[in-house]
Structures are given as C-alpha cells and as structure tokens.
Tab-separated table of C-alpha atoms in Angstrom:
chain	number	residue	atom	x	y	z
A	1	UNK	CA	-15.711	-25.120	-55.151
A	2	UNK	CA	-14.496	-21.848	-53.958
A	3	UNK	CA	-16.606	-20.196	-51.345
A	4	UNK	CA	-16.714	-16.438	-50.348
A	5	UNK	CA	-17.966	-15.906	-46.857
A	6	UNK	CA	-18.981	-11.971	-45.851
A	7	UNK	CA	-19.986	-13.146	-41.906
A	8	UNK	CA	-21.111	-9.040	-41.284
A	9	UNK	CA	-24.279	-8.337	-42.706
A	10	UNK	CA	-24.222	-4.610	-41.699
A	11	UNK	CA	-21.944	-2.489	-40.075
A	12	UNK	CA	-21.824	0.970	-39.006
A	13	UNK	CA	-19.371	3.664	-38.785
A	14	UNK	CA	-19.162	7.383	-37.412
A	15	UNK	CA	-17.770	9.609	-40.080
A	16	UNK	CA	-14.068	10.151	-40.187
A	17	UNK	CA	-13.598	6.992	-38.332
A	18	UNK	CA	-12.136	3.663	-39.318
A	19	UNK	CA	-14.115	0.727	-39.999
A	20	UNK	CA	-13.352	-2.842	-41.155
A	21	UNK	CA	-15.399	-5.081	-43.265
A	22	UNK	CA	-14.321	-9.005	-43.095
A	23	UNK	CA	-14.041	-11.638	-45.729
A	24	UNK	CA	-12.912	-14.928	-45.564
A	25	UNK	CA	-12.674	-17.463	-48.701
A	26	UNK	CA	-12.178	-21.235	-49.255
A	27	UNK	CA	-10.045	-22.597	-51.880
A	28	UNK	CA	-7.513	-25.318	-52.841
A	29	UNK	CA	-6.027	-23.077	-55.272
A	30	UNK	CA	-2.445	-21.066	-54.853
A	31	UNK	CA	-2.939	-18.159	-56.975
A	32	UNK	CA	-6.157	-16.271	-57.494
A	33	UNK	CA	-7.228	-12.482	-57.186
A	34	UNK	CA	-9.154	-11.043	-55.028
A	35	UNK	CA	-11.612	-7.883	-55.260
A	36	UNK	CA	-13.477	-5.433	-53.009
A	37	UNK	CA	-16.746	-3.797	-54.893
A	38	UNK	CA	-18.781	-1.426	-53.660
A	39	UNK	CA	-22.605	-1.090	-54.505
A	40	UNK	CA	-24.081	2.044	-53.901
A	41	UNK	CA	-28.327	2.656	-53.790
A	42	UNK	CA	-27.934	3.002	-57.496
A	43	UNK	CA	-26.845	-0.626	-57.516
A	44	UNK	CA	-23.786	-0.087	-60.086
A	45	UNK	CA	-20.896	-2.004	-59.008
A	46	UNK	CA	-17.898	-0.151	-58.825
A	47	UNK	CA	-14.096	-1.512	-58.319
A	48	UNK	CA	-12.813	-0.667	-54.863
A	49	UNK	CA	-9.618	-2.462	-54.374
A	50	UNK	CA	-7.871	-5.754	-55.745
A	51	UNK	CA	-5.070	-8.180	-54.665
A	52	UNK	CA	-2.854	-10.917	-56.155
A	53	UNK	CA	-2.760	-13.817	-53.877
A	54	UNK	CA	1.111	-14.186	-54.657
A	55	UNK	CA	1.809	-10.742	-53.841
A	56	UNK	CA	2.520	-10.557	-49.621
A	57	UNK	CA	2.212	-6.870	-50.147
A	58	UNK	CA	-1.358	-5.532	-49.124
A	59	UNK	CA	-2.771	-3.285	-51.577
A	60	UNK	CA	-4.140	0.147	-50.932
A	61	UNK	CA	-5.922	2.619	-52.688
A	62	UNK	CA	-6.415	6.335	-51.116
A	63	UNK	CA	-8.283	5.542	-47.757
A	64	UNK	CA	-9.050	2.117	-48.998
A	65	UNK	CA	-6.395	-0.836	-48.307
A	66	UNK	CA	-6.816	-4.648	-47.147
A	67	UNK	CA	-5.125	-6.895	-44.811
A	68	UNK	CA	-4.758	-9.966	-46.925
A	69	UNK	CA	-4.151	-13.094	-44.864
A	70	UNK	CA	-3.209	-16.008	-47.127
A	71	UNK	CA	-2.753	-18.817	-44.577
A	72	UNK	CA	-5.950	-17.900	-42.823
A	73	UNK	CA	-7.766	-16.926	-46.435
A	74	UNK	CA	-8.819	-13.658	-44.938
A	75	UNK	CA	-9.060	-10.297	-46.827
A	76	UNK	CA	-10.593	-7.555	-44.633
A	77	UNK	CA	-11.174	-4.020	-46.182
A	78	UNK	CA	-10.086	-1.112	-44.189
A	79	UNK	CA	-11.946	2.312	-44.842
A	80	UNK	CA	-9.938	5.010	-43.154
A	81	UNK	CA	-11.946	8.637	-42.855
A	82	UNK	CA	-15.255	7.222	-43.430
A	83	UNK	CA	-17.416	9.741	-45.642
A	84	UNK	CA	-20.855	9.945	-46.067
A	85	UNK	CA	-20.489	8.720	-49.883
A	86	UNK	CA	-18.896	5.281	-48.602
A	87	UNK	CA	-22.573	4.260	-47.689
A	88	UNK	CA	-22.850	1.440	-49.674
A	89	UNK	CA	-23.207	-2.522	-49.916
A	90	UNK	CA	-19.749	-3.724	-50.072
A	91	UNK	CA	-19.119	-7.363	-51.887
A	92	UNK	CA	-15.866	-9.303	-51.601
A	93	UNK	CA	-14.980	-11.690	-54.370
A	94	UNK	CA	-12.614	-14.270	-55.671
A	95	UNK	CA	-11.695	-15.322	-59.065
A	96	UNK	CA	-9.418	-18.114	-59.763
A	97	UNK	CA	-6.136	-17.681	-61.648
A	98	UNK	CA	-6.821	-21.163	-63.147
A	99	UNK	CA	-10.113	-20.997	-64.300
A	100	UNK	CA	-10.233	-19.971	-68.061
A	101	UNK	CA	-13.990	-18.786	-67.580
A	102	UNK	CA	-12.451	-15.697	-65.504
A	103	UNK	CA	-15.968	-15.958	-63.099
A	104	UNK	CA	-16.115	-13.822	-60.016
A	105	UNK	CA	-17.400	-15.594	-57.237
A	106	UNK	CA	-18.945	-13.067	-54.602
A	107	UNK	CA	-19.911	-13.098	-51.038
A	108	UNK	CA	-23.207	-12.261	-49.643
A	109	UNK	CA	-22.076	-8.834	-48.941
A	110	UNK	CA	-21.898	-6.011	-45.778
A	111	UNK	CA	-24.070	-2.939	-45.588
A	112	UNK	CA	-21.849	0.033	-44.449
A	113	UNK	CA	-23.683	2.649	-42.947
A	114	UNK	CA	-21.915	5.846	-42.352
A	115	UNK	CA	-23.243	8.146	-39.298
A	116	UNK	CA	-22.875	11.824	-39.753
B	1	UNK	CA	-13.071	7.259	-68.802
B	2	UNK	CA	-14.409	4.006	-70.560
B	3	UNK	CA	-17.396	2.605	-69.066
B	4	UNK	CA	-19.818	-0.639	-69.492
B	5	UNK	CA	-23.275	0.550	-70.385
B	6	UNK	CA	-26.536	-1.536	-70.551
B	7	UNK	CA	-30.004	-0.804	-71.764
B	8	UNK	CA	-33.056	-0.680	-70.787
B	9	UNK	CA	-32.205	0.320	-67.157
B	10	UNK	CA	-35.571	-1.153	-66.181
B	11	UNK	CA	-37.552	-3.536	-68.019
B	12	UNK	CA	-41.291	-5.150	-66.955
B	13	UNK	CA	-42.724	-7.742	-68.654
B	14	UNK	CA	-45.148	-10.644	-68.818
B	15	UNK	CA	-44.580	-14.189	-67.517
B	16	UNK	CA	-43.756	-16.130	-70.873
B	17	UNK	CA	-42.437	-13.029	-72.777
B	18	UNK	CA	-39.328	-12.861	-74.124
B	19	UNK	CA	-36.565	-10.235	-73.290
B	20	UNK	CA	-33.617	-9.003	-74.688
B	21	UNK	CA	-31.342	-7.398	-72.206
B	22	UNK	CA	-28.325	-5.314	-74.329
B	23	UNK	CA	-24.629	-4.419	-73.248
B	24	UNK	CA	-21.856	-2.129	-74.719
B	25	UNK	CA	-18.648	-3.769	-73.244
B	26	UNK	CA	-15.539	-1.403	-72.921
B	27	UNK	CA	-14.370	-1.346	-76.646
B	28	UNK	CA	-11.008	-2.771	-76.233
B	29	UNK	CA	-12.101	-5.851	-74.068
B	30	UNK	CA	-12.469	-9.162	-75.043
B	31	UNK	CA	-14.046	-10.973	-72.240
B	32	UNK	CA	-17.763	-10.574	-71.289
B	33	UNK	CA	-19.908	-11.231	-68.549
B	34	UNK	CA	-23.766	-11.663	-67.350
B	35	UNK	CA	-24.351	-11.871	-63.522
B	36	UNK	CA	-27.681	-11.600	-61.765
B	37	UNK	CA	-28.652	-10.402	-58.480
B	38	UNK	CA	-32.105	-11.385	-57.025
B	39	UNK	CA	-33.067	-8.338	-54.792
B	40	UNK	CA	-31.585	-8.733	-51.305
B	41	UNK	CA	-28.999	-11.539	-52.409
B	42	UNK	CA	-25.563	-12.234	-53.487
B	43	UNK	CA	-24.141	-11.520	-57.410
B	44	UNK	CA	-24.441	-14.951	-59.002
B	45	UNK	CA	-22.333	-15.751	-62.241
B	46	UNK	CA	-24.334	-16.687	-65.231
B	47	UNK	CA	-22.295	-16.811	-68.637
B	48	UNK	CA	-18.774	-15.638	-69.787
B	49	UNK	CA	-17.986	-15.299	-73.188
B	50	UNK	CA	-15.168	-15.320	-75.324
B	51	UNK	CA	-14.039	-15.104	-79.006
B	52	UNK	CA	-17.619	-15.529	-79.868
B	53	UNK	CA	-18.289	-18.298	-77.896
B	54	UNK	CA	-19.635	-19.130	-74.298
B	55	UNK	CA	-16.596	-20.156	-72.303
B	56	UNK	CA	-18.507	-21.341	-69.055
B	57	UNK	CA	-21.908	-20.900	-67.882
B	58	UNK	CA	-23.699	-21.537	-64.138
B	59	UNK	CA	-26.647	-24.057	-63.628
B	60	UNK	CA	-29.058	-21.177	-63.357
B	61	UNK	CA	-28.084	-20.511	-67.477
B	62	UNK	CA	-30.443	-22.938	-68.906
B	63	UNK	CA	-31.866	-23.308	-72.268
B	64	UNK	CA	-34.035	-20.272	-71.527
B	65	UNK	CA	-31.292	-17.950	-71.694
B	66	UNK	CA	-28.707	-17.185	-74.686
B	67	UNK	CA	-25.772	-14.827	-75.608
B	68	UNK	CA	-24.939	-13.085	-78.403
B	69	UNK	CA	-22.617	-10.457	-79.884
B	70	UNK	CA	-24.596	-9.746	-82.797
B	71	UNK	CA	-21.709	-6.818	-84.156
B	72	UNK	CA	-18.740	-5.542	-82.945
B	73	UNK	CA	-20.140	-3.681	-79.980
B	74	UNK	CA	-23.363	-5.282	-78.393
B	75	UNK	CA	-23.609	-8.254	-76.128
B	76	UNK	CA	-26.866	-9.231	-75.113
B	77	UNK	CA	-28.847	-11.751	-72.957
B	78	UNK	CA	-31.988	-13.321	-74.302
B	79	UNK	CA	-34.558	-14.693	-71.658
B	80	UNK	CA	-36.727	-16.764	-73.968
B	81	UNK	CA	-39.771	-17.295	-71.624
B	82	UNK	CA	-39.536	-15.435	-68.706
B	83	UNK	CA	-40.682	-16.801	-65.260
B	84	UNK	CA	-41.530	-14.952	-62.196
B	85	UNK	CA	-38.098	-16.036	-60.615
B	86	UNK	CA	-36.156	-14.461	-63.210
B	87	UNK	CA	-36.986	-11.068	-61.390
B	88	UNK	CA	-33.606	-9.662	-60.724
B	89	UNK	CA	-30.866	-7.167	-61.364
B	90	UNK	CA	-28.798	-8.590	-64.385
B	91	UNK	CA	-25.017	-6.772	-64.652
B	92	UNK	CA	-23.080	-6.976	-67.701
B	93	UNK	CA	-19.247	-7.022	-67.139
B	94	UNK	CA	-16.289	-6.829	-69.354
B	95	UNK	CA	-12.379	-7.422	-69.046
B	96	UNK	CA	-9.471	-7.071	-71.506
B	97	UNK	CA	-7.035	-9.915	-72.281
B	98	UNK	CA	-4.235	-7.967	-70.199
B	99	UNK	CA	-3.919	-6.282	-67.065
B	100	UNK	CA	-4.119	-6.978	-63.539
B	101	UNK	CA	-6.195	-9.989	-62.892
B	102	UNK	CA	-8.140	-9.240	-65.929
B	103	UNK	CA	-10.267	-6.643	-63.363
B	104	UNK	CA	-14.050	-6.899	-64.402
B	105	UNK	CA	-15.767	-3.610	-64.873
B	106	UNK	CA	-19.766	-3.659	-64.238
B	107	UNK	CA	-22.195	-1.853	-66.184
B	108	UNK	CA	-24.960	-0.107	-64.100
B	109	UNK	CA	-27.658	-3.022	-64.499
B	110	UNK	CA	-30.924	-3.868	-65.841
B	111	UNK	CA	-33.602	-4.227	-63.491
B	112	UNK	CA	-35.862	-6.985	-64.807
B	113	UNK	CA	-39.360	-7.145	-63.366
B	114	UNK	CA	-41.450	-9.960	-64.683
B	115	UNK	CA	-45.037	-10.100	-63.495
C-alpha cells in the first residue's frame, strides 16, 4: 500500500522569505499523481499545485513550485515571497494512476506559520 | 468559478442518531468522494462513487455508512447510528472524467460532533 510522509509537523517562515515543505512517499508504481493541498483555519481544502509522475519538469504556480525527485520518491513544496495568507496546514497527497477509485492518500500535514 | 458545496456546515447529534451530510458536486463532474478528518489527524479516504455505485470504500466505511446520489445534483453520506468516534470534519470532493489526473476539488466540509 502507498504511504505519504510529511516529516515536519510545523515550519515557520518570515514574511517575504522562502520556505520548503518536505514530502516523501512510498509506492511500487511508476505512474501516479502528486498534489499539495492547503487547509487554512477555515479548514477547506484548497489545491495548491499538482504534478504528474511521468513529467520530469517541476510544476510551478506563481509563488509555489515543487521539487519532484522521482527516484528518491520526494515531492517538496517551495513557497517563495511568503505572505501572511500562506499560513495554513499543507497536505501532500498521492493518487495512483492505476487505481480506478482515484482516491487520494494524504500525509499528516505540515503547519506553516508566517511571521510578520 | 464552480465549487463544491456542503450542508450543513456544522452538525451536533446524539450518539445513536442518524445523520445525513449533503454535498452538491461541481455540475459536470462524474466522480464523487467522501473523506473525513478527525481533529488534528490526517485526511482519510472513506468512499468513492461513480456511475451510481461505489467504486471503492475504505475499512472505515462499514455498514453504518452509506452514500447515495438521490437526484442529478446531490451526493449524500448517511451515518445510520452515530458513535462518539464519528466526530470529525467530513469533506466531499468531486472530479471530472477528463482533465489533469482527475484533480479532486473539495467542499468546505461539515463539522460533525457526536455527543
């Protein structure tokens, strides 16, 4: 069974600085999708960025980018120019390309604090 | 921008009572999901639903749980006889048949408290 591990329960960053959140996963599959979701205090899950495993190019969405290392099974999220509104829980998630249920497997989350 | 909606936002119930959580997925989506998140824990998959039947369910989704798409727009999760440990945030999500990795879009959640 696939697992997703987020080893940093909490991270802190100064406003306008850059922070990297770590995520590793375990799978025997070669084709899959990876996601980062943000959960602000309102607790709604908001998609931040996504990556297809067969694409070598790292995904980028404005200030958010990923460092996808397939061989190392690592999928870290970099937030540049951090803003106060970035403060939230961040969840890494895995989705098999083979599983017809398309279910997401989540990590335990990293709480990001942004210091003004 | 289309979004997933859920009602109610909060629900308090007594142990042993039945609850129905409602979701309206994005209109052109065909895959529907329920997840739950116990306070302070990770988000856990409960069930996926496609073509009016369950695609997969987790071990959490026992006989006390059921899902239904009663009409063309709603997707419901029923808990027949609630237990204290059912207290959690319940998220509905939907995804389209096409598109990037069938990205799932989440609703705002229903916070269920069982007393």
